[in-house]
mmCIF file with all atom_site columns, C-alpha atoms in Angstrom:
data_model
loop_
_atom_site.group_PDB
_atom_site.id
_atom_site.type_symbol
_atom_site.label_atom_id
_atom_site.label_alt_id
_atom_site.label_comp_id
_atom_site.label_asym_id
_atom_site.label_entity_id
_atom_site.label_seq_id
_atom_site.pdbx_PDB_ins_code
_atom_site.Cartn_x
_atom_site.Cartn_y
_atom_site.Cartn_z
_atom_site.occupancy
_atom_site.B_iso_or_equiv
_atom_site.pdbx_formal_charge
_atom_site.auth_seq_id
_atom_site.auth_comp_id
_atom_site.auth_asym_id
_atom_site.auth_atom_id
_atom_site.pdbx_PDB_model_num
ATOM 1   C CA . UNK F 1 1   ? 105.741 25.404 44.829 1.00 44.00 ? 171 UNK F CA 1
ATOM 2   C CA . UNK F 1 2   ? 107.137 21.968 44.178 1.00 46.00 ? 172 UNK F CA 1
ATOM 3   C CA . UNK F 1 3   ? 110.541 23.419 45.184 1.00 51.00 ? 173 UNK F CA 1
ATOM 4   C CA . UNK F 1 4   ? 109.474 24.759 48.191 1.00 52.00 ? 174 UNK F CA 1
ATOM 5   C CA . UNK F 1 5   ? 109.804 21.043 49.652 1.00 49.00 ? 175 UNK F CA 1
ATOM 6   C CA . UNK F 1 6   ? 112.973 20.735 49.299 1.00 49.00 ? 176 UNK F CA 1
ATOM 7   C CA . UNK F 1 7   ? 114.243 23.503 51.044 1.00 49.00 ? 177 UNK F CA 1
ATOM 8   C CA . UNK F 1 8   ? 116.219 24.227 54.199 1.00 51.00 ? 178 UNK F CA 1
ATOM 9   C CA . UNK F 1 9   ? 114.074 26.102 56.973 1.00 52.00 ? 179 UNK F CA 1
ATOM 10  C CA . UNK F 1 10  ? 116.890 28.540 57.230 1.00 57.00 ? 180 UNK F CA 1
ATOM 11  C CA . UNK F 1 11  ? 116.674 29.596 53.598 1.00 64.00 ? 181 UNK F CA 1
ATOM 12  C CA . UNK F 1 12  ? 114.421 32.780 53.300 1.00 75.00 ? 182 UNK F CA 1
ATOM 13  C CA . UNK F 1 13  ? 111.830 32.632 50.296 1.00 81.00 ? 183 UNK F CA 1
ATOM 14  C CA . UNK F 1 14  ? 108.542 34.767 49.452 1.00 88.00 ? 184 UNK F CA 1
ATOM 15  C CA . UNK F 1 15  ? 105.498 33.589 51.042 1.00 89.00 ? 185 UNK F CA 1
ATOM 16  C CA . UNK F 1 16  ? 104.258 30.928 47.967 1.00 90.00 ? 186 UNK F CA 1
ATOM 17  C CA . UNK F 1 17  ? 100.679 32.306 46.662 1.00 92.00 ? 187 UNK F CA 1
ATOM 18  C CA . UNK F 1 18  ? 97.587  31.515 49.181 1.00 92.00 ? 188 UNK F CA 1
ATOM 19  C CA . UNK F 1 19  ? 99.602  32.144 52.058 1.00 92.00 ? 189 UNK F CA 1
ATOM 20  C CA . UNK F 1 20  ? 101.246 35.709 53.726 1.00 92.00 ? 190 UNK F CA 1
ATOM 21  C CA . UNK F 1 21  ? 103.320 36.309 56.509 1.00 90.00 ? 191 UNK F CA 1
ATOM 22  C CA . UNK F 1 22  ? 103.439 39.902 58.118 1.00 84.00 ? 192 UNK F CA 1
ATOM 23  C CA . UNK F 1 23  ? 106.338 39.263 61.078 1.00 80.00 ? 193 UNK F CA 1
ATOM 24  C CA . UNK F 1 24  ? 109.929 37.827 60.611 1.00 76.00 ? 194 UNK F CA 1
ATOM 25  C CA . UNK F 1 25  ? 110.700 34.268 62.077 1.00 73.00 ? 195 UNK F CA 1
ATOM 26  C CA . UNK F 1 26  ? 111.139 30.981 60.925 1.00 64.00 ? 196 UNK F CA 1
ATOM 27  C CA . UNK F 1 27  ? 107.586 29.724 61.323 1.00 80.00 ? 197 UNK F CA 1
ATOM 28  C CA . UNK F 1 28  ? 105.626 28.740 58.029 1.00 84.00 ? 198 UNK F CA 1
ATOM 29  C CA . UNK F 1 29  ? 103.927 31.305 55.888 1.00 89.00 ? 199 UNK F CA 1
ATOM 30  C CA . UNK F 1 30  ? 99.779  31.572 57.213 1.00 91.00 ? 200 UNK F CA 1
ATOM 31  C CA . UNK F 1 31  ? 97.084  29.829 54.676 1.00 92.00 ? 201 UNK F CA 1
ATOM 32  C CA . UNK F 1 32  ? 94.641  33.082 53.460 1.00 93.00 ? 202 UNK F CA 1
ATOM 33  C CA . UNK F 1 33  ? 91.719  32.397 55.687 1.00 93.00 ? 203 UNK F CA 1
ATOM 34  C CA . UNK F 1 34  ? 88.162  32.113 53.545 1.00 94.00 ? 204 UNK F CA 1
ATOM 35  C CA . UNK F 1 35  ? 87.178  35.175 51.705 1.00 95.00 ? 205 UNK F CA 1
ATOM 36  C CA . UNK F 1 36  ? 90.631  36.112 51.069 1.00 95.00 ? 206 UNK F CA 1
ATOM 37  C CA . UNK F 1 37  ? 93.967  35.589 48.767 1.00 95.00 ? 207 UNK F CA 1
ATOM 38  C CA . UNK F 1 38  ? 97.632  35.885 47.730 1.00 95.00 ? 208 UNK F CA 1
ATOM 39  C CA . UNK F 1 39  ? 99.301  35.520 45.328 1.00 93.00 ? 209 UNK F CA 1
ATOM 40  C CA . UNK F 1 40  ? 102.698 34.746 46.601 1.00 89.00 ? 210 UNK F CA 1
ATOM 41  C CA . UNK F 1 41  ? 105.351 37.209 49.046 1.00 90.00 ? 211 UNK F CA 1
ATOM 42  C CA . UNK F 1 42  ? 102.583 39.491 50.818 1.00 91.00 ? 212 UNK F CA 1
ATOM 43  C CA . UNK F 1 43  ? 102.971 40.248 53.969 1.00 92.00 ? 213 UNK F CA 1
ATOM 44  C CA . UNK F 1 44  ? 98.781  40.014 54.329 1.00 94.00 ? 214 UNK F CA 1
ATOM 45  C CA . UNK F 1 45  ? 96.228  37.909 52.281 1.00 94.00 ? 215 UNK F CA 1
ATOM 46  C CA . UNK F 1 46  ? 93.730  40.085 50.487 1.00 96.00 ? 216 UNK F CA 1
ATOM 47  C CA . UNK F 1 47  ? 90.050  39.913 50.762 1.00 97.00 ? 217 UNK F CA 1
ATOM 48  C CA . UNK F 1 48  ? 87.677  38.883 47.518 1.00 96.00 ? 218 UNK F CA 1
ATOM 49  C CA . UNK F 1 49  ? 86.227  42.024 45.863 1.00 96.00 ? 219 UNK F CA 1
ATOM 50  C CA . UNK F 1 50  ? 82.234  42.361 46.156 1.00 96.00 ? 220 UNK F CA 1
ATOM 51  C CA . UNK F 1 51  ? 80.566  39.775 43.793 1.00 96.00 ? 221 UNK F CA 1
ATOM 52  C CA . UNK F 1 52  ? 83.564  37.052 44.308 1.00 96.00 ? 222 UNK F CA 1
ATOM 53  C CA . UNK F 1 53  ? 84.476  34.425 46.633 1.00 96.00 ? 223 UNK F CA 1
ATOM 54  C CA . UNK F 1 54  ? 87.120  31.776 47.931 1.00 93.00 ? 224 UNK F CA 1
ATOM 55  C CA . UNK F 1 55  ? 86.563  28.552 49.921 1.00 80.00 ? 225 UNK F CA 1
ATOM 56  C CA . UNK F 1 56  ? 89.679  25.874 50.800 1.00 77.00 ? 226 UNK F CA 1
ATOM 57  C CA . UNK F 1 57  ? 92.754  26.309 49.649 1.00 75.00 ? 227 UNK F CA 1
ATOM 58  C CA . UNK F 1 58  ? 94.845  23.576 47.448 1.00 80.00 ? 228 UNK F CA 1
ATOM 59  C CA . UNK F 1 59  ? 96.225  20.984 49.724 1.00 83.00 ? 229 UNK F CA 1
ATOM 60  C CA . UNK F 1 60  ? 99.044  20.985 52.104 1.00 86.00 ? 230 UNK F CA 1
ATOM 61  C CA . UNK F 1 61  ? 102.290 20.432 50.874 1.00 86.00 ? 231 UNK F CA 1
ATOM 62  C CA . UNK F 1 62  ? 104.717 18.238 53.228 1.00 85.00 ? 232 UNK F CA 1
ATOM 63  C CA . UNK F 1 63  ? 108.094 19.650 53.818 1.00 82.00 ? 233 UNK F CA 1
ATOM 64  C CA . UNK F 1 64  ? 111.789 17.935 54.223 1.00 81.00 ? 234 UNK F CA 1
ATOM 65  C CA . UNK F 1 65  ? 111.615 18.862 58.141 1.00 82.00 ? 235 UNK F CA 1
ATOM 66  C CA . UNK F 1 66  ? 108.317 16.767 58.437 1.00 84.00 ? 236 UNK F CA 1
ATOM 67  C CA . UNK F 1 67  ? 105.952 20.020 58.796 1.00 86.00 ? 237 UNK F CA 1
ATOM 68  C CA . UNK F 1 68  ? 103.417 20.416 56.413 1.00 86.00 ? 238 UNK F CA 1
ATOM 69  C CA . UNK F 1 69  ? 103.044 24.141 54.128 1.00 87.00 ? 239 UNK F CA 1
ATOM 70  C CA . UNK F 1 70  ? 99.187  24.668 54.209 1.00 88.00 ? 240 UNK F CA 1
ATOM 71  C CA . UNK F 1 71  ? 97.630  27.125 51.842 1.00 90.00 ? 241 UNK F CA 1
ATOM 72  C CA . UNK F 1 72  ? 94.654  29.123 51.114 1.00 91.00 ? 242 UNK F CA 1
ATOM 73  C CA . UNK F 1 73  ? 93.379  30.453 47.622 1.00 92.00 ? 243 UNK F CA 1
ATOM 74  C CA . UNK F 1 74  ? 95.270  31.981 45.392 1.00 92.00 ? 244 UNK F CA 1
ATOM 75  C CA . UNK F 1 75  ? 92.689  33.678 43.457 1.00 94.00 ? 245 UNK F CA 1
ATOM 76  C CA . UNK F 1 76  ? 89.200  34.730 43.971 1.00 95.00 ? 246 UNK F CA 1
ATOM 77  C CA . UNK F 1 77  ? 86.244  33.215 41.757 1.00 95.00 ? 247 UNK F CA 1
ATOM 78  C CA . UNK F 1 78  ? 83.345  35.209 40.320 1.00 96.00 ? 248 UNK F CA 1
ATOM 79  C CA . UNK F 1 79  ? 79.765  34.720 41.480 1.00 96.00 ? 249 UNK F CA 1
ATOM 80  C CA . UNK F 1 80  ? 77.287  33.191 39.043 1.00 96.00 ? 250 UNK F CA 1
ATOM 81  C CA . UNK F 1 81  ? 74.713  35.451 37.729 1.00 97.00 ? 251 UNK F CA 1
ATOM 82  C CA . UNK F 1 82  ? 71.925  35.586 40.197 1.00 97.00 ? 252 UNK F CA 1
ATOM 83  C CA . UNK F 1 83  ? 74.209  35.613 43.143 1.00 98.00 ? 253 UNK F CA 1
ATOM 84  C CA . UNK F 1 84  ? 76.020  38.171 45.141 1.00 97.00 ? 254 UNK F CA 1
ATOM 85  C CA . UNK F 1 85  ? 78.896  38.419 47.740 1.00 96.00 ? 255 UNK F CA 1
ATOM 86  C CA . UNK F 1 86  ? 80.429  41.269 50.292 1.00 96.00 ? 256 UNK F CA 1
ATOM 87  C CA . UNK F 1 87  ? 83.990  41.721 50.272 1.00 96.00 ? 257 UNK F CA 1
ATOM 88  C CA . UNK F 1 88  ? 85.865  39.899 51.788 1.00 95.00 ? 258 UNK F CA 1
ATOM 89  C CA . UNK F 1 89  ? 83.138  36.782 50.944 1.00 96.00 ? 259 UNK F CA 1
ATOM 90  C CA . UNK F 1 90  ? 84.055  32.654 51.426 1.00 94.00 ? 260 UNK F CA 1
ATOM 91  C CA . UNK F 1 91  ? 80.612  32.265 49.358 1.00 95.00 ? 261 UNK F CA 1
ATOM 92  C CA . UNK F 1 92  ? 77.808  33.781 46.922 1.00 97.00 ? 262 UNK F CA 1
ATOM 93  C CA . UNK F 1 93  ? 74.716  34.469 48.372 1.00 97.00 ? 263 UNK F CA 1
ATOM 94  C CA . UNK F 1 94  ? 71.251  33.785 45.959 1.00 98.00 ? 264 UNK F CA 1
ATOM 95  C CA . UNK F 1 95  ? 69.271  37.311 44.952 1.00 98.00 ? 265 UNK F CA 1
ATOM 96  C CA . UNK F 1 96  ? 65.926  36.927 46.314 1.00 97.00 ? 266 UNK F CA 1
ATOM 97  C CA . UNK F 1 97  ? 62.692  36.143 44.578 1.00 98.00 ? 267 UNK F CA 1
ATOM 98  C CA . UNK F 1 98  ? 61.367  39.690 43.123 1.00 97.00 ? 268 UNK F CA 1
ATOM 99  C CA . UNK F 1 99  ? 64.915  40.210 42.357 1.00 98.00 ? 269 UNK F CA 1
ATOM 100 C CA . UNK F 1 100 ? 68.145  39.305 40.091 1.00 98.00 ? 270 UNK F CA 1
ATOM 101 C CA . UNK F 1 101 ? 71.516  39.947 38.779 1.00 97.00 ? 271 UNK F CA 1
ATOM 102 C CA . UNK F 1 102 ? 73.056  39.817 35.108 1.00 96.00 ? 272 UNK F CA 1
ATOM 103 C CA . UNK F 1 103 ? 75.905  38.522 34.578 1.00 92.00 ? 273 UNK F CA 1
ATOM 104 C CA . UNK F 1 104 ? 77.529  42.196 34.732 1.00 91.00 ? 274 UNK F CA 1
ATOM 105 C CA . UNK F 1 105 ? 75.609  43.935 37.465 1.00 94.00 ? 275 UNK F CA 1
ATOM 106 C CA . UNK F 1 106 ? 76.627  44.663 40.762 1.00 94.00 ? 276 UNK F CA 1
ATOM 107 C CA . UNK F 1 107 ? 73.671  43.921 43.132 1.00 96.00 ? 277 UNK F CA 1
ATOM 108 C CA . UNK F 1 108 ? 70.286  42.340 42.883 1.00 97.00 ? 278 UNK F CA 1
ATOM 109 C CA . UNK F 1 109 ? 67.859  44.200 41.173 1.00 97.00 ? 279 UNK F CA 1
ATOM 110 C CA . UNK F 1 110 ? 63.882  44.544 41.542 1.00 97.00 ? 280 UNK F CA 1
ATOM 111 C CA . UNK F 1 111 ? 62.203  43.258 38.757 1.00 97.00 ? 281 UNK F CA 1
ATOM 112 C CA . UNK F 1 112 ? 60.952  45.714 36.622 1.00 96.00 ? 282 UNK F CA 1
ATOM 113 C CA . UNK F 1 113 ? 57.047  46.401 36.560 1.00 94.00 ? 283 UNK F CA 1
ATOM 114 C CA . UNK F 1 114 ? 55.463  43.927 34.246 1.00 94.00 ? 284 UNK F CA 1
ATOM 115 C CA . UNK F 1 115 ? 58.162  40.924 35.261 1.00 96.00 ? 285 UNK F CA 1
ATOM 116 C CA . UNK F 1 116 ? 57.873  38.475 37.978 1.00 97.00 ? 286 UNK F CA 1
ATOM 117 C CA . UNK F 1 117 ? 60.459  35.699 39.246 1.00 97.00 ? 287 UNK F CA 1
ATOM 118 C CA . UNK F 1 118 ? 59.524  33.094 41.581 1.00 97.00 ? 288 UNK F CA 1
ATOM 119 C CA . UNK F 1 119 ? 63.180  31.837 42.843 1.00 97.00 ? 289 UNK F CA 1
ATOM 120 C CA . UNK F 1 120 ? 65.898  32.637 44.058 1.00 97.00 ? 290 UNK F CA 1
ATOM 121 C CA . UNK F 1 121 ? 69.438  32.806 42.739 1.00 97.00 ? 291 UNK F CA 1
ATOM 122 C CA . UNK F 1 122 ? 68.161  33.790 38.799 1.00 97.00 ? 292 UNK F CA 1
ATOM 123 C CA . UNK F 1 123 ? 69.936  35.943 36.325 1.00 97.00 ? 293 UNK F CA 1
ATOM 124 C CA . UNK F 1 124 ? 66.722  37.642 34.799 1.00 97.00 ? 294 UNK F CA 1
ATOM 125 C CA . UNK F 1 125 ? 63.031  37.959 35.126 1.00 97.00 ? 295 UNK F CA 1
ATOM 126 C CA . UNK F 1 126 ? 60.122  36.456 33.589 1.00 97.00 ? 296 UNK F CA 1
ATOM 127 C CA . UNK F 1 127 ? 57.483  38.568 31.505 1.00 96.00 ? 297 UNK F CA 1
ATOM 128 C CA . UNK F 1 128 ? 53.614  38.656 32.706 1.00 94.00 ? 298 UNK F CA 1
ATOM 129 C CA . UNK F 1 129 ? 52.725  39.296 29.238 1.00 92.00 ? 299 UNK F CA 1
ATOM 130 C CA . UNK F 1 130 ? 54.027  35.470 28.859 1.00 92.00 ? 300 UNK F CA 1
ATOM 131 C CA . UNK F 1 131 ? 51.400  34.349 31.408 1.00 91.00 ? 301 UNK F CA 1
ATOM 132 C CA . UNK F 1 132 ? 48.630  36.930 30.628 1.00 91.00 ? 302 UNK F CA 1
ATOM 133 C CA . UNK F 1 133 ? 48.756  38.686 27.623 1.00 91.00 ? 303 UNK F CA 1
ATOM 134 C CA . UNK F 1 134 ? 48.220  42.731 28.109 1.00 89.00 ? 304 UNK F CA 1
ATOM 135 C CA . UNK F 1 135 ? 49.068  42.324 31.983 1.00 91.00 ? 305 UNK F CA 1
ATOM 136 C CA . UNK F 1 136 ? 51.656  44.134 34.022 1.00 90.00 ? 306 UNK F CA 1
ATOM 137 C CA . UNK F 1 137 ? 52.941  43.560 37.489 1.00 90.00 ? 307 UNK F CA 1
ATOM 138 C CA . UNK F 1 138 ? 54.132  45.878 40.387 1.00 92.00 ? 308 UNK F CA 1
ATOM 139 C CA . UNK F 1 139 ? 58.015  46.336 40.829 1.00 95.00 ? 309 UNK F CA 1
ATOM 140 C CA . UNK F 1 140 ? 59.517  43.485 42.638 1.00 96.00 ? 310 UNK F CA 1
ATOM 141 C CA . UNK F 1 141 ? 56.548  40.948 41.674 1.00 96.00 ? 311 UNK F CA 1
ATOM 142 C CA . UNK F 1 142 ? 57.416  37.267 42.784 1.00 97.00 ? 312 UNK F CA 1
ATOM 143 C CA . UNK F 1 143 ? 55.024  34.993 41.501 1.00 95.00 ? 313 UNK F CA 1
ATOM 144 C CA . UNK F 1 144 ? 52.472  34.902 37.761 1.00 93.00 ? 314 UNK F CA 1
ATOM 145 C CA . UNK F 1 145 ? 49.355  35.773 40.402 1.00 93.00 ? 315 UNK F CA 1
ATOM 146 C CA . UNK F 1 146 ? 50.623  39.546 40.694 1.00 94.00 ? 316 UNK F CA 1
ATOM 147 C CA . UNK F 1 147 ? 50.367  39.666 37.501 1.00 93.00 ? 317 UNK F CA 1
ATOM 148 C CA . UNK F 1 148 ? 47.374  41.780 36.675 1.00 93.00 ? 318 UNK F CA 1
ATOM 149 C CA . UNK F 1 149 ? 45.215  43.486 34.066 1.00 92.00 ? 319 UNK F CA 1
ATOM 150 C CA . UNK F 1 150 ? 46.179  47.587 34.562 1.00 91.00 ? 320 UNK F CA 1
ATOM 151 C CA . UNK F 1 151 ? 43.247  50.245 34.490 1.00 92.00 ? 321 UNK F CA 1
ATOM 152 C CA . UNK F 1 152 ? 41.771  50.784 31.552 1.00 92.00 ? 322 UNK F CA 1
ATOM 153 C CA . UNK F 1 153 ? 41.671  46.659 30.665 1.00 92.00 ? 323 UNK F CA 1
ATOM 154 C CA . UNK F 1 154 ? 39.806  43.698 32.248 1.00 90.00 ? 324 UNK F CA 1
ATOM 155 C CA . UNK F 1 155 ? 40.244  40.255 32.355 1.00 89.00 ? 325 UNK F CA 1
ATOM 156 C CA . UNK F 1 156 ? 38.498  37.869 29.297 1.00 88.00 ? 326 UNK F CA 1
ATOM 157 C CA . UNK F 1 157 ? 39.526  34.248 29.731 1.00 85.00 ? 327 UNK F CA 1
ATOM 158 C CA . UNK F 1 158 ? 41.390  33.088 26.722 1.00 85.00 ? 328 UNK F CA 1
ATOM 159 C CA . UNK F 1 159 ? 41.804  36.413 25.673 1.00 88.00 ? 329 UNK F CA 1
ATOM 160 C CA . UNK F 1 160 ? 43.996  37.975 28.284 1.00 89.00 ? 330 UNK F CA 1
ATOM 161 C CA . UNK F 1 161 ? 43.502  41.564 29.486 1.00 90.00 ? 331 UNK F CA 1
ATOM 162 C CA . UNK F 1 162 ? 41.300  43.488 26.944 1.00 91.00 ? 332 UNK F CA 1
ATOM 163 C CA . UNK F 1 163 ? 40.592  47.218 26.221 1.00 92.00 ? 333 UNK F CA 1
ATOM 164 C CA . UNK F 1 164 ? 38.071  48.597 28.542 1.00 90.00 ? 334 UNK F CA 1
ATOM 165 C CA . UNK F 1 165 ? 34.829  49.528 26.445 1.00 87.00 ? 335 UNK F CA 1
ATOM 166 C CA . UNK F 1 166 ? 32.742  52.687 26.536 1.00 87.00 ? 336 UNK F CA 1
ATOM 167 C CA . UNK F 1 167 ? 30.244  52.734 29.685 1.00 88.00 ? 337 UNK F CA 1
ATOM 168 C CA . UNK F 1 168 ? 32.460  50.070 31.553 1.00 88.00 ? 338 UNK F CA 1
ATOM 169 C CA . UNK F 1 169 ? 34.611  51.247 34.354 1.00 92.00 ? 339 UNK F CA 1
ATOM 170 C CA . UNK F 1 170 ? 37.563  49.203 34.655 1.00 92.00 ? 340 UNK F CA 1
ATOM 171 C CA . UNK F 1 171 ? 39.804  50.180 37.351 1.00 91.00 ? 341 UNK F CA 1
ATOM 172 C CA . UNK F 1 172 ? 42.637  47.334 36.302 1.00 87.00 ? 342 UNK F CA 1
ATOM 173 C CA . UNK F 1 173 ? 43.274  44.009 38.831 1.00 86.00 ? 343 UNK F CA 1
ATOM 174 C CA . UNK F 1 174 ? 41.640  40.687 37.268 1.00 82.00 ? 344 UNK F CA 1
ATOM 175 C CA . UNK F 1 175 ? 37.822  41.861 38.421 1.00 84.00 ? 345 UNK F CA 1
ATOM 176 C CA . UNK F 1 176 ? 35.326  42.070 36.314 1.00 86.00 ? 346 UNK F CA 1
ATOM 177 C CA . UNK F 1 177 ? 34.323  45.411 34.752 1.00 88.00 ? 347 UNK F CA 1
ATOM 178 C CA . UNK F 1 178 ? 31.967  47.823 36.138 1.00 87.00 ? 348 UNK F CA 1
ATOM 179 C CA . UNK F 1 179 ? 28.664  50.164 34.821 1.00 85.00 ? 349 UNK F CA 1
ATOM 180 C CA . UNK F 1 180 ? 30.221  53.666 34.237 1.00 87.00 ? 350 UNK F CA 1
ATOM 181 C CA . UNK F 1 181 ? 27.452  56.135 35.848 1.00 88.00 ? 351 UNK F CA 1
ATOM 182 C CA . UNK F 1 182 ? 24.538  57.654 32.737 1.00 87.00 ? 352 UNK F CA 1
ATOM 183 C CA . UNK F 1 183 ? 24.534  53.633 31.017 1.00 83.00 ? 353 UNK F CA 1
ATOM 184 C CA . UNK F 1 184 ? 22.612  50.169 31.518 1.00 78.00 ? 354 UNK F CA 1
ATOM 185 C CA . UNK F 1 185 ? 23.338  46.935 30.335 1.00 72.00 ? 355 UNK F CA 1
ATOM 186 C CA . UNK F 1 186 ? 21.137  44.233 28.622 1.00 70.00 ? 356 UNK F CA 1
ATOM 187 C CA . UNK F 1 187 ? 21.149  40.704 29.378 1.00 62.00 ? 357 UNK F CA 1
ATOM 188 C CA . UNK F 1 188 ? 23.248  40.051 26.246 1.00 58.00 ? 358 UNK F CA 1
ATOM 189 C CA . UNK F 1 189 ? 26.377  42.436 28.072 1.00 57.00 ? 359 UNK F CA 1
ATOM 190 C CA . UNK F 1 190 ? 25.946  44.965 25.745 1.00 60.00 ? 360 UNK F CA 1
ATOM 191 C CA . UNK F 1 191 ? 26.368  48.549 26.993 1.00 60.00 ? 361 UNK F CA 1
ATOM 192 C CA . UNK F 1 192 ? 23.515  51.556 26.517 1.00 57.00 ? 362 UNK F CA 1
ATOM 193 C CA . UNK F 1 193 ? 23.671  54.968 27.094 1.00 57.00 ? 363 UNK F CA 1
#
């Protein structure tokens, strides 16, 4: 590239890498526009492959004839875990909360049931187990208040979600359990048949 300022506009030389030129004529070679690439003598820039990105070029380079060579990228960067971009993308797009991407997956991805995440742009959910021990969440969960105690458990502060006992109903959520039909309770919370 450092040569390419020193020489005659009649000579013919590839395109230098960030730029492409598709006709014949002795105007410059085109900067790749954002989003796309060379890497020196194409006729067309390509675009960035799903899950990478360009932005500006390097800067222009001022030639012996007093025009100035003016490039685009050369290469294509990768998106950061927790971001994703289209083809042809000039920048990485946050997953959504409910959602992220590892560092070798190709989309966003739902949280699983039992994980929440709050923000955007994260590599990996968070466990509900961490915030209340025995709870799961629903699929896509975006915030520690979905998650809940499933059916079969209730909700004991301090404890977490517990095993539902015999002549309780407990149909999961954070309520309180209920009287299964054919027992009574005492005032002490202890269950009769």
């Amino acid at each position: 590239v450092e040569d390419l300022a020193q020489l005659s506009v009649h000579s013919c030389q590839p395109c230098p890498a960030g730029t492409s030129k598709g006709e014949t004529s002795a105007s410059l070679c085109l900067p790749c526009p954002e989003g796309f690439f060379s890497t020196g003598g194409q006729a067309a820039c390509s675009p960035c492959t799903e899950n990478t990105f360009t932005s500006k070029g390097r800067d222009p380079l001022p030639l012996l004839d007093g025009r100035s060579q003016h490039f685009g990228a050369m290469e294509c960067m990768p998106c950061s875990p927790g971001y994703v971009a289209g083809i042809g993308s000039s920048k990485c797009m946050p997953c959504s909360p409910g959602t992220f991407r590892a560092a070798d997956a190709a989309e966003c991805d739902l949280c699983v049931a039992g994980e929440y995440q709050p923000d955007q742009g994260s590599a990996e959910c968070m466990s509900c187990e961490s915030v209340l021990p025995g709870s799961s969440g629903s699929r896509g969960a975006r915030g520690a208040e979905e998650c809940v105690c499933p059916p079969g458990r209730f909700f004991i502060a301090a404890q977490g979600c517990v095993p539902c006992l015999e002549g309780l109903e407990c149909p999961g959520g954070n309520e309180p359990p209920r009287q299964a039909k054919g027992y009574w309770v005492d005032e002490g919370l202890r269950v009769f048949r």
